Coordinates of C-alpha atoms in Angstrom, one line a residue:
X28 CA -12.9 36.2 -44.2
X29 CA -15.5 33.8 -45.2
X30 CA -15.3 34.7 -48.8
X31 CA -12.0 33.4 -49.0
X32 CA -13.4 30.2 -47.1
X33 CA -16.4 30.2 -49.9
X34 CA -13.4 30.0 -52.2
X35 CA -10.6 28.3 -50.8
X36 CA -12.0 24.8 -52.1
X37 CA -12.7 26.2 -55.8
X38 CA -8.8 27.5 -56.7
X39 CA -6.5 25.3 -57.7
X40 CA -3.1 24.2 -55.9
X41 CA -5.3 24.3 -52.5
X42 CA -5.6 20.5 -51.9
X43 CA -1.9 20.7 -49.9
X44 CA -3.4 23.4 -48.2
X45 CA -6.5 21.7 -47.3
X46 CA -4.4 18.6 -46.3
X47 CA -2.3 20.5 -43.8
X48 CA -5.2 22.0 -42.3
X49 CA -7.1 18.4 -42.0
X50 CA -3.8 17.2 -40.7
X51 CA -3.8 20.2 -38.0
X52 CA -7.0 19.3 -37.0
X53 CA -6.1 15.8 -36.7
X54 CA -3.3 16.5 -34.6
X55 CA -5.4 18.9 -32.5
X56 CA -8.2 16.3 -31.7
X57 CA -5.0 13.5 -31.2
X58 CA -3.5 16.2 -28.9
X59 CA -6.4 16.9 -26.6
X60 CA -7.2 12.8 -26.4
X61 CA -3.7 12.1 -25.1
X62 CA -4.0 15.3 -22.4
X63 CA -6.9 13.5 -21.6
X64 CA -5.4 9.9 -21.6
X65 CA -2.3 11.3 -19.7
X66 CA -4.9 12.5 -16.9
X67 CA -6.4 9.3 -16.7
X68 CA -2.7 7.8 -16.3
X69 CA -1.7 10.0 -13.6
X70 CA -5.4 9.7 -11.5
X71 CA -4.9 5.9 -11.8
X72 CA -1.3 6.1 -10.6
X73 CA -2.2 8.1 -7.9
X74 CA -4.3 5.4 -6.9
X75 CA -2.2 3.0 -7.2
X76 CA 0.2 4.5 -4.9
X77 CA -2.3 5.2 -2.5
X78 CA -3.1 1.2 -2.6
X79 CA 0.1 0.7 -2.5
X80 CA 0.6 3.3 0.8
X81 CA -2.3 1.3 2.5
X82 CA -0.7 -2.0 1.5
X83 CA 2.8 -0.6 3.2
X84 CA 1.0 0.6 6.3
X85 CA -0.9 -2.9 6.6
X86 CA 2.3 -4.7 6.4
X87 CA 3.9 -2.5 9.0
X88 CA 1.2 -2.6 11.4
X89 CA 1.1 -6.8 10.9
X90 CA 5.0 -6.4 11.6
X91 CA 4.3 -4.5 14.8
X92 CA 1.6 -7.4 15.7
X93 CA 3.8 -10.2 15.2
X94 CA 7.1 -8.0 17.5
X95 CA 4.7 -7.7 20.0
X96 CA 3.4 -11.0 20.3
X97 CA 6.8 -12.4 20.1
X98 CA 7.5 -9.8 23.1
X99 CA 4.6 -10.8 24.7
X100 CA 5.5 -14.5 24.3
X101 CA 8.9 -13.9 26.0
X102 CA 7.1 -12.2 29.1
X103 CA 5.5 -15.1 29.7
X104 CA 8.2 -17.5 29.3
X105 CA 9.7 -15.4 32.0
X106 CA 6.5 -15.5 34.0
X107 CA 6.2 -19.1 33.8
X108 CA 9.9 -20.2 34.3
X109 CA 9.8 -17.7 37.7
X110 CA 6.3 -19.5 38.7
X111 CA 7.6 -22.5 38.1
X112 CA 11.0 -22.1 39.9
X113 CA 8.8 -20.2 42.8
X114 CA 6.4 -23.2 42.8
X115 CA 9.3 -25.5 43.3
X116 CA 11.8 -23.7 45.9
X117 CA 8.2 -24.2 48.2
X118 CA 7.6 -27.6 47.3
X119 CA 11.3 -28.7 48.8
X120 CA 11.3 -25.9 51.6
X121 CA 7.8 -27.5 52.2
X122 CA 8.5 -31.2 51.9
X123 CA 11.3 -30.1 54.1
X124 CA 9.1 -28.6 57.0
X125 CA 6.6 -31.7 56.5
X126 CA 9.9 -33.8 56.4
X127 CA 11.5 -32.9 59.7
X128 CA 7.7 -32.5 61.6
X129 CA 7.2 -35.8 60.1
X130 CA 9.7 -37.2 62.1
X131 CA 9.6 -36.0 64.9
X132 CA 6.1 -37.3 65.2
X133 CA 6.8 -40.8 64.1
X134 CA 10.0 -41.3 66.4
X135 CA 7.4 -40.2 69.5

């Protein structure tokens, strides 16, 4: 075996040969770098989508924040509309007790 490498170079008619076997190596070494490249692609993608999976879940949770504080903000409306309706059916069924005691002690 290597005495035919020894004497590939020296015959004649061997420089197509010699080119496809350069050209095989060339294609070899371009073959492993775009396995390699293609690796790289697929680790950065998978990144990406991870990023992009956090960004998703970030967005939902802010969407959650902002259904509850509107729900929130509605409870309280409700809250303060009942206080406020409580506060005044006492202020007229009070000014209505201080009303009628009120005269009664003025007419005496």
């Amino acid at each position: 075996s290597s005495g035919i490498n020894a004497e590939w170079p020296l015959r004649p008619g061997n420089d197509r040969v010699e080119q496809a076997y350069l050209n095989q190596k060339k294609l070899k070494h371009q073959t492993n770098q775009l396995q390699f490249n293609a690796m790289e692609l697929q680790k950065q993608s998978e990144q990406w989508l991870k990023l992009l999976d956090n960004f998703n879940q970030a967005l939902k949770e802010l969407g959650d924040v902002v259904n509850w504080s509107k729900s929130i903000e509605s409870d309280m409306t409700r809250v303060s509309h009942t206080l406020a309706y409580a506060h005044k059916g006492y202020a007229e069924s009070s000014s209505v007790l201080e009303g009628d005691t009120g005269s009664g002690s003025t007419t005496t």
